[in-house]
Short mmCIF file of C-alpha atoms and ligand atoms in Angstrom, two decimals:
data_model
loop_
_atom_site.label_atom_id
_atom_site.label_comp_id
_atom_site.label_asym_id
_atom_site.label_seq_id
_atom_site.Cartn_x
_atom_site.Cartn_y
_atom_site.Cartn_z
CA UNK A 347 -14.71 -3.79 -2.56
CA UNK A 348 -12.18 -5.71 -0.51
CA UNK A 349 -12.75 -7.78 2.59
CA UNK A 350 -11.09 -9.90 5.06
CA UNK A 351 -13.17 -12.50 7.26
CA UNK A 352 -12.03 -14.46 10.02
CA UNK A 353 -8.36 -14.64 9.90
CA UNK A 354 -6.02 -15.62 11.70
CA UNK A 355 -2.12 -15.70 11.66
CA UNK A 356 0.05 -17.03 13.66
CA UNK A 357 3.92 -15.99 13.36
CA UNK A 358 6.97 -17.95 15.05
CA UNK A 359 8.81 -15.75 16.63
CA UNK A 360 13.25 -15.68 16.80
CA UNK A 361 13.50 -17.48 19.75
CA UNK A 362 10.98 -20.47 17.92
CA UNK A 363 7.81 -20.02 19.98
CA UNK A 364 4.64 -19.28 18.07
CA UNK A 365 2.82 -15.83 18.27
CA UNK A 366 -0.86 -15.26 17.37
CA UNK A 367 -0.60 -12.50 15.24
CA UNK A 368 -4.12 -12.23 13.87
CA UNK A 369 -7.19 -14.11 15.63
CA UNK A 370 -11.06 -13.89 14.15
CA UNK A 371 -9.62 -10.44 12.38
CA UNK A 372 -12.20 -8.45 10.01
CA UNK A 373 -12.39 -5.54 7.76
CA UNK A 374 -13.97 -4.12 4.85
CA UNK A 375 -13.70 -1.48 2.68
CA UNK A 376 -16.74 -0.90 0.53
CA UNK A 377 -17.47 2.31 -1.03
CA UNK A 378 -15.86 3.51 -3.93
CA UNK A 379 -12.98 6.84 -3.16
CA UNK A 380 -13.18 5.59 0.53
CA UNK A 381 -9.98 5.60 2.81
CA UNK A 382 -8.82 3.86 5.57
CA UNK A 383 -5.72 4.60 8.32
CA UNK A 384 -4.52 1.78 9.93
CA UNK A 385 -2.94 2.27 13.39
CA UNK A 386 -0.99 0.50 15.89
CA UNK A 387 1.76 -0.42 17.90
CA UNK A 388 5.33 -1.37 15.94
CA UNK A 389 4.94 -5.02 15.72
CA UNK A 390 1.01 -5.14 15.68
CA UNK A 391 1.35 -6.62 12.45
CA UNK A 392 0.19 -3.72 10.29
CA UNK A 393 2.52 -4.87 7.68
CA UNK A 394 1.44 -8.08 7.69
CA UNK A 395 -2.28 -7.14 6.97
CA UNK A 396 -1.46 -4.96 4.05
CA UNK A 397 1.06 -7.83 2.22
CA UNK A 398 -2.47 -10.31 3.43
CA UNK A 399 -4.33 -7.49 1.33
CA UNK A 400 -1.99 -7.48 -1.55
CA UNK A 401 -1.94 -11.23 -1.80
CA UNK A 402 1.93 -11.49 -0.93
CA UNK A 403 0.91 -13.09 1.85
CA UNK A 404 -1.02 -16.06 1.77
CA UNK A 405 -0.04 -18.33 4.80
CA UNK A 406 -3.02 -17.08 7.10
CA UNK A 407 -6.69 -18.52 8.19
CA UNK A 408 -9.85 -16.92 6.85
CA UNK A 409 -11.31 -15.50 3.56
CA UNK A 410 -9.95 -12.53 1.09
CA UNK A 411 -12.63 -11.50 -0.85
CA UNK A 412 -12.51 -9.07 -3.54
CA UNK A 413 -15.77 -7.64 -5.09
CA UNK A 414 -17.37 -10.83 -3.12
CA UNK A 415 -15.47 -13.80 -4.78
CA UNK A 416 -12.78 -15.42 -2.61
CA UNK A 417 -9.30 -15.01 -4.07
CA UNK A 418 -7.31 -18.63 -5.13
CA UNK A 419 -3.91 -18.40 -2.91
CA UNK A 420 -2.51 -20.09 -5.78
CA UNK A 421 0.54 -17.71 -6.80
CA UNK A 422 -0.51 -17.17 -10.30
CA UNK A 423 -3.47 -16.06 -9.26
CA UNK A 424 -2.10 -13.84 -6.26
CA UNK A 425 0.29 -12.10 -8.50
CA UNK A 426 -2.17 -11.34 -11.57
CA UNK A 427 -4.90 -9.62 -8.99
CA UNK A 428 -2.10 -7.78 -7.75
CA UNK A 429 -0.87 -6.81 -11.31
CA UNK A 430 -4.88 -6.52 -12.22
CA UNK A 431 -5.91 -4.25 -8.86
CA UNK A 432 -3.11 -3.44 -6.44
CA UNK A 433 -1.23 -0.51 -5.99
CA UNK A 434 1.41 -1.19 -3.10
CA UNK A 435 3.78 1.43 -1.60
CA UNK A 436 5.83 -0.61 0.89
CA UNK A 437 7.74 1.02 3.82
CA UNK A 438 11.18 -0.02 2.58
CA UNK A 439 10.50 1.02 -1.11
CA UNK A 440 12.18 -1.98 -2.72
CA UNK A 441 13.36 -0.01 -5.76
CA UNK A 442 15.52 -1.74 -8.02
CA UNK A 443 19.26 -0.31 -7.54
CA UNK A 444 20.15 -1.25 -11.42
CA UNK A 445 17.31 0.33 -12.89
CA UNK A 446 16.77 4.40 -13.53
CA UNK A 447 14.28 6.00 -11.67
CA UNK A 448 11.60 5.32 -15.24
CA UNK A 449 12.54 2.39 -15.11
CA UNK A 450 11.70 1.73 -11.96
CA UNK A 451 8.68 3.70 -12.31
CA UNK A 452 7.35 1.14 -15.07
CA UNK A 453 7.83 -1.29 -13.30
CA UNK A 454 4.19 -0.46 -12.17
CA UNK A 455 2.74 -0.01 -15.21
CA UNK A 456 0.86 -1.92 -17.54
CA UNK A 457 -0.50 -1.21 -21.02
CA UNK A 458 1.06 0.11 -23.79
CA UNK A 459 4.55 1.35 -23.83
CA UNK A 460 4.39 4.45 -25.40
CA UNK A 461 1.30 5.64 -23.66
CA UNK A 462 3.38 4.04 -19.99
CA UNK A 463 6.10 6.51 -20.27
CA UNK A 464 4.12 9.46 -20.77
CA UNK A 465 2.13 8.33 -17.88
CA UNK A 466 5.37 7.34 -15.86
CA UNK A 467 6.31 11.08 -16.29
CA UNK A 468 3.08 12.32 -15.46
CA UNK A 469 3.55 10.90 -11.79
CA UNK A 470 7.25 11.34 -11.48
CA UNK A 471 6.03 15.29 -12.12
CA UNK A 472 3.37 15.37 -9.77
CA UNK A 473 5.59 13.56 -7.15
CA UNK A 474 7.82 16.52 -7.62
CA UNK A 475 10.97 14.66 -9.22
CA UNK A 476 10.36 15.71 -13.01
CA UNK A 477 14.60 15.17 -13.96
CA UNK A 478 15.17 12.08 -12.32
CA UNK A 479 14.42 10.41 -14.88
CA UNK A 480 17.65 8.85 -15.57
CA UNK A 481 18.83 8.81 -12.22
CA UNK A 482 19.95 5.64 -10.53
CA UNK A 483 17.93 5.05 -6.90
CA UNK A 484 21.66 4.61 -4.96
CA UNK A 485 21.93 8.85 -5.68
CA UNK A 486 18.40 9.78 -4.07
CA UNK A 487 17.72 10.66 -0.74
CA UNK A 488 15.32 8.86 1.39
CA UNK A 489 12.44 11.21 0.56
CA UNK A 490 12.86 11.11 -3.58
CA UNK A 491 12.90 7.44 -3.12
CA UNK A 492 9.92 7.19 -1.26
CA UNK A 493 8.15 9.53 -4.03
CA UNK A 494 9.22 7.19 -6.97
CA UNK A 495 7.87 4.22 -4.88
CA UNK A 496 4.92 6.35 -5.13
CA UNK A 497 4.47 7.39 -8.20
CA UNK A 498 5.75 3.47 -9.24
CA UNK A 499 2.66 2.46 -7.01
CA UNK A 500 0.36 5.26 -8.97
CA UNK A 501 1.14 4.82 -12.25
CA UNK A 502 -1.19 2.19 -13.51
CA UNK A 503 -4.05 3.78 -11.38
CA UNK A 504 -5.02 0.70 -9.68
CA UNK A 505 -8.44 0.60 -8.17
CA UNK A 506 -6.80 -0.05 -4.47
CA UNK A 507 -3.80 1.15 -3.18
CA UNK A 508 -2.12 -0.02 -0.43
CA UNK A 509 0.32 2.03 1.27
CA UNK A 510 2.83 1.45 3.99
CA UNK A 511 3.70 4.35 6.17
CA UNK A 512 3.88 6.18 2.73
CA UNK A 513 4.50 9.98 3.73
CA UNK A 514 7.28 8.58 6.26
CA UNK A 515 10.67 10.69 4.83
CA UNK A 516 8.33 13.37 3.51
CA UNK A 517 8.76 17.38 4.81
CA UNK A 518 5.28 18.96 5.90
CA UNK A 519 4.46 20.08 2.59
CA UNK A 520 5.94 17.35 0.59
CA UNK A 521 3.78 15.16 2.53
CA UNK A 522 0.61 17.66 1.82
CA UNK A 523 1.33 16.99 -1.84
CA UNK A 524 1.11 13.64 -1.74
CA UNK A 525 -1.99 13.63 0.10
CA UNK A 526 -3.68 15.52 -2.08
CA UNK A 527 -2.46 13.53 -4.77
CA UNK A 528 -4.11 10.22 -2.93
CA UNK A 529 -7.60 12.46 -3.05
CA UNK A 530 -7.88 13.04 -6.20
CA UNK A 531 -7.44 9.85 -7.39
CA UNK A 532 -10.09 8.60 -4.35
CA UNK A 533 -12.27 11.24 -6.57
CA UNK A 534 -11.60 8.60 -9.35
CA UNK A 535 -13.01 6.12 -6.71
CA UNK A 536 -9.66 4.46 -6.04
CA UNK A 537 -9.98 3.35 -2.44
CA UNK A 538 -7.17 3.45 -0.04
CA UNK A 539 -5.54 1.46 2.92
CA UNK A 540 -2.81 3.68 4.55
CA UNK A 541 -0.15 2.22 7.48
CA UNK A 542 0.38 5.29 9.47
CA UNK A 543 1.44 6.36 12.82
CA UNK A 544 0.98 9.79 12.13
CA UNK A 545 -2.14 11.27 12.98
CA UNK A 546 -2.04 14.19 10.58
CA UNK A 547 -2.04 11.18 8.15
CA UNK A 548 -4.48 9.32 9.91
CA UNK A 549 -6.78 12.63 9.86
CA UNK A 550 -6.39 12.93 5.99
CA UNK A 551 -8.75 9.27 5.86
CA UNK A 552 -12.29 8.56 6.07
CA UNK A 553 -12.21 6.07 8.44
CA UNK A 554 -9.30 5.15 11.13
CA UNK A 555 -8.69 1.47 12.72
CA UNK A 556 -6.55 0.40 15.28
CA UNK A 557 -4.56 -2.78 15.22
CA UNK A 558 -4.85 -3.95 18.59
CA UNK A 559 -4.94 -7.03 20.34
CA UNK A 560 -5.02 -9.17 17.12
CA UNK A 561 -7.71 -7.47 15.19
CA UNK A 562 -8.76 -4.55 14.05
CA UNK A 563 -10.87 -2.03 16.53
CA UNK A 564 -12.67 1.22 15.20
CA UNK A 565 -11.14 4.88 16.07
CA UNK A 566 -13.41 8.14 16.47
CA UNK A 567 -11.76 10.52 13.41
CA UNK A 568 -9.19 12.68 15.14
CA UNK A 569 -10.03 16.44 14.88
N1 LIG B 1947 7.48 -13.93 7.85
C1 LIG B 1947 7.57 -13.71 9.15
N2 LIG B 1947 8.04 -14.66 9.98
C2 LIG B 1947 8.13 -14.47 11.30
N3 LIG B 1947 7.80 -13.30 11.91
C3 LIG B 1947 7.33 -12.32 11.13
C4 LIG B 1947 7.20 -12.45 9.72
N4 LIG B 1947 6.72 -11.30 9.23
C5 LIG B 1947 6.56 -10.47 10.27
N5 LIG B 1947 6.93 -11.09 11.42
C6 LIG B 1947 6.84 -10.51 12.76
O1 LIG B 1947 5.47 -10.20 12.94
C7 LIG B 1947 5.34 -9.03 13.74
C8 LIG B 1947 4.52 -8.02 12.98
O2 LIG B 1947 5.31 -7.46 11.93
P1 LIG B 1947 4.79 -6.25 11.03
O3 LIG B 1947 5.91 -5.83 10.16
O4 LIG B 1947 3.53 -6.68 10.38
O5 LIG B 1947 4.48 -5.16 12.15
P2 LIG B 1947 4.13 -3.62 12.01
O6 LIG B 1947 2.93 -3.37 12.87
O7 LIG B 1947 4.02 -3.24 10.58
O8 LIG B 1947 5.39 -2.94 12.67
P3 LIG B 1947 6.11 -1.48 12.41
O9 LIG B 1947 5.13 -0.43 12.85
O10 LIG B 1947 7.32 -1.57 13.29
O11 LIG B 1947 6.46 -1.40 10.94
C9 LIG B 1947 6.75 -8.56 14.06
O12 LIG B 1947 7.06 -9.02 15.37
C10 LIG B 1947 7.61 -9.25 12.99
O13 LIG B 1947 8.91 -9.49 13.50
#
């Protein structure tokens, strides 16, 4: 169970003048396998929330809980519940360019090595890039980078994952794929937090917020 109480954020814009971001912001997401689309306008500050949720950002007012205990901003502490609990996509990837695609892959895992790479492979397969193993990231295109940001995300199978307009350089059916890869492991009772403006995304969630007006507003499920 994750939840954010009360916060607020307030960015400083280009030009130097300050921008409330976030004010008296809330959300929750309780049950175990549940999923969540978040909405909004570019610059809403959808990004934002999810680095708030993964603990990368900790420069905000208001409470983080997880499973009811407040988390410590310290970094230490930020960066071992993310190692611990987090599974982050992030819109831009952030794959190492020096690294092969495994590599890169385990960079998400944790445990032991042996039994790492065979899960490593496990994803890269059902991401649809079984070969790339030993592939460099400068040689994919923007879709097969996205999916090993995925599967990097995936591989520990983190109890929340956090995902950041995830399905954005994915074909139709490419994209169906990887939803159906996010339900089974919500059948697991991972819980999800999706960044989306598509609404065939959005649809794929149990629940749909909109990012509006510095907090977070409640959407009827598109049909
Ligand atoms: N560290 C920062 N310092 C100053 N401004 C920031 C910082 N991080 C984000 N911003 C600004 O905060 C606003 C919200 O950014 P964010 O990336 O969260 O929006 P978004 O809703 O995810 O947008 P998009 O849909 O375009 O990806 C933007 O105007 C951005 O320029």
């Amino acid at each position: 169970m994750i939840t954010l109480e009360h916060i607020g954020k307030t960015i400083t814009e280009p030009n130097g003048t300050a921008r409330v971001l976030f004010e008296d912001l809330s959300f929750a997401l309780v049950e175990p396998g549940s999923s969540v689309a978040v909405l909004g306008r570019s610059g809403s500050g959808k990004t934002t929330l999810l680095r708030i949720l993964a603990g990368l950002d900790t420069r905000f007012e208001g409470t983080h809980r997880y499973h009811g205990a407040a988390l410590s901003r310290r970094y230490e502490d930020m960066a071992r519940h993310r190692r611990d609990h987090i599974g982050f996509i992030t819109q831009h990837y952030d794959l190492l360019g020096d690294r092969s695609v495994l590599s890169n892959v385990l960079m998400g895992a944790r445990g032991r090595r042996s039994a790492e790479r065979r899960r490593a492979s496990e994803y890269l397969e059902l991401v649809g890039l079984t070969g790339f193993e030993r592939k460099r990231p400068s040689v994919l295109s923007g879709g097969e980078a996205q999916r090993v940001a995925i599967a990097r995300a995936l591989v520990s199978e983190p109890a929340v994952i956090l995902a950041d307009e995830p399905t954005g350089a994915l074909d139709e059916d490419t994209e169906e794929a990887v939803l159906t890869l996010f339900r089974t492991l919500q059948d697991r009772g991972c819980q999800l937090v999706i960044v989306t403006h598509s609404e065939r995304v959005a649809r794929h969630c149990d629940a749909q917020l909109l990012l509006t007006d510095r907090a977070l507003t409640p959407l009827p499920t598109p049909r």
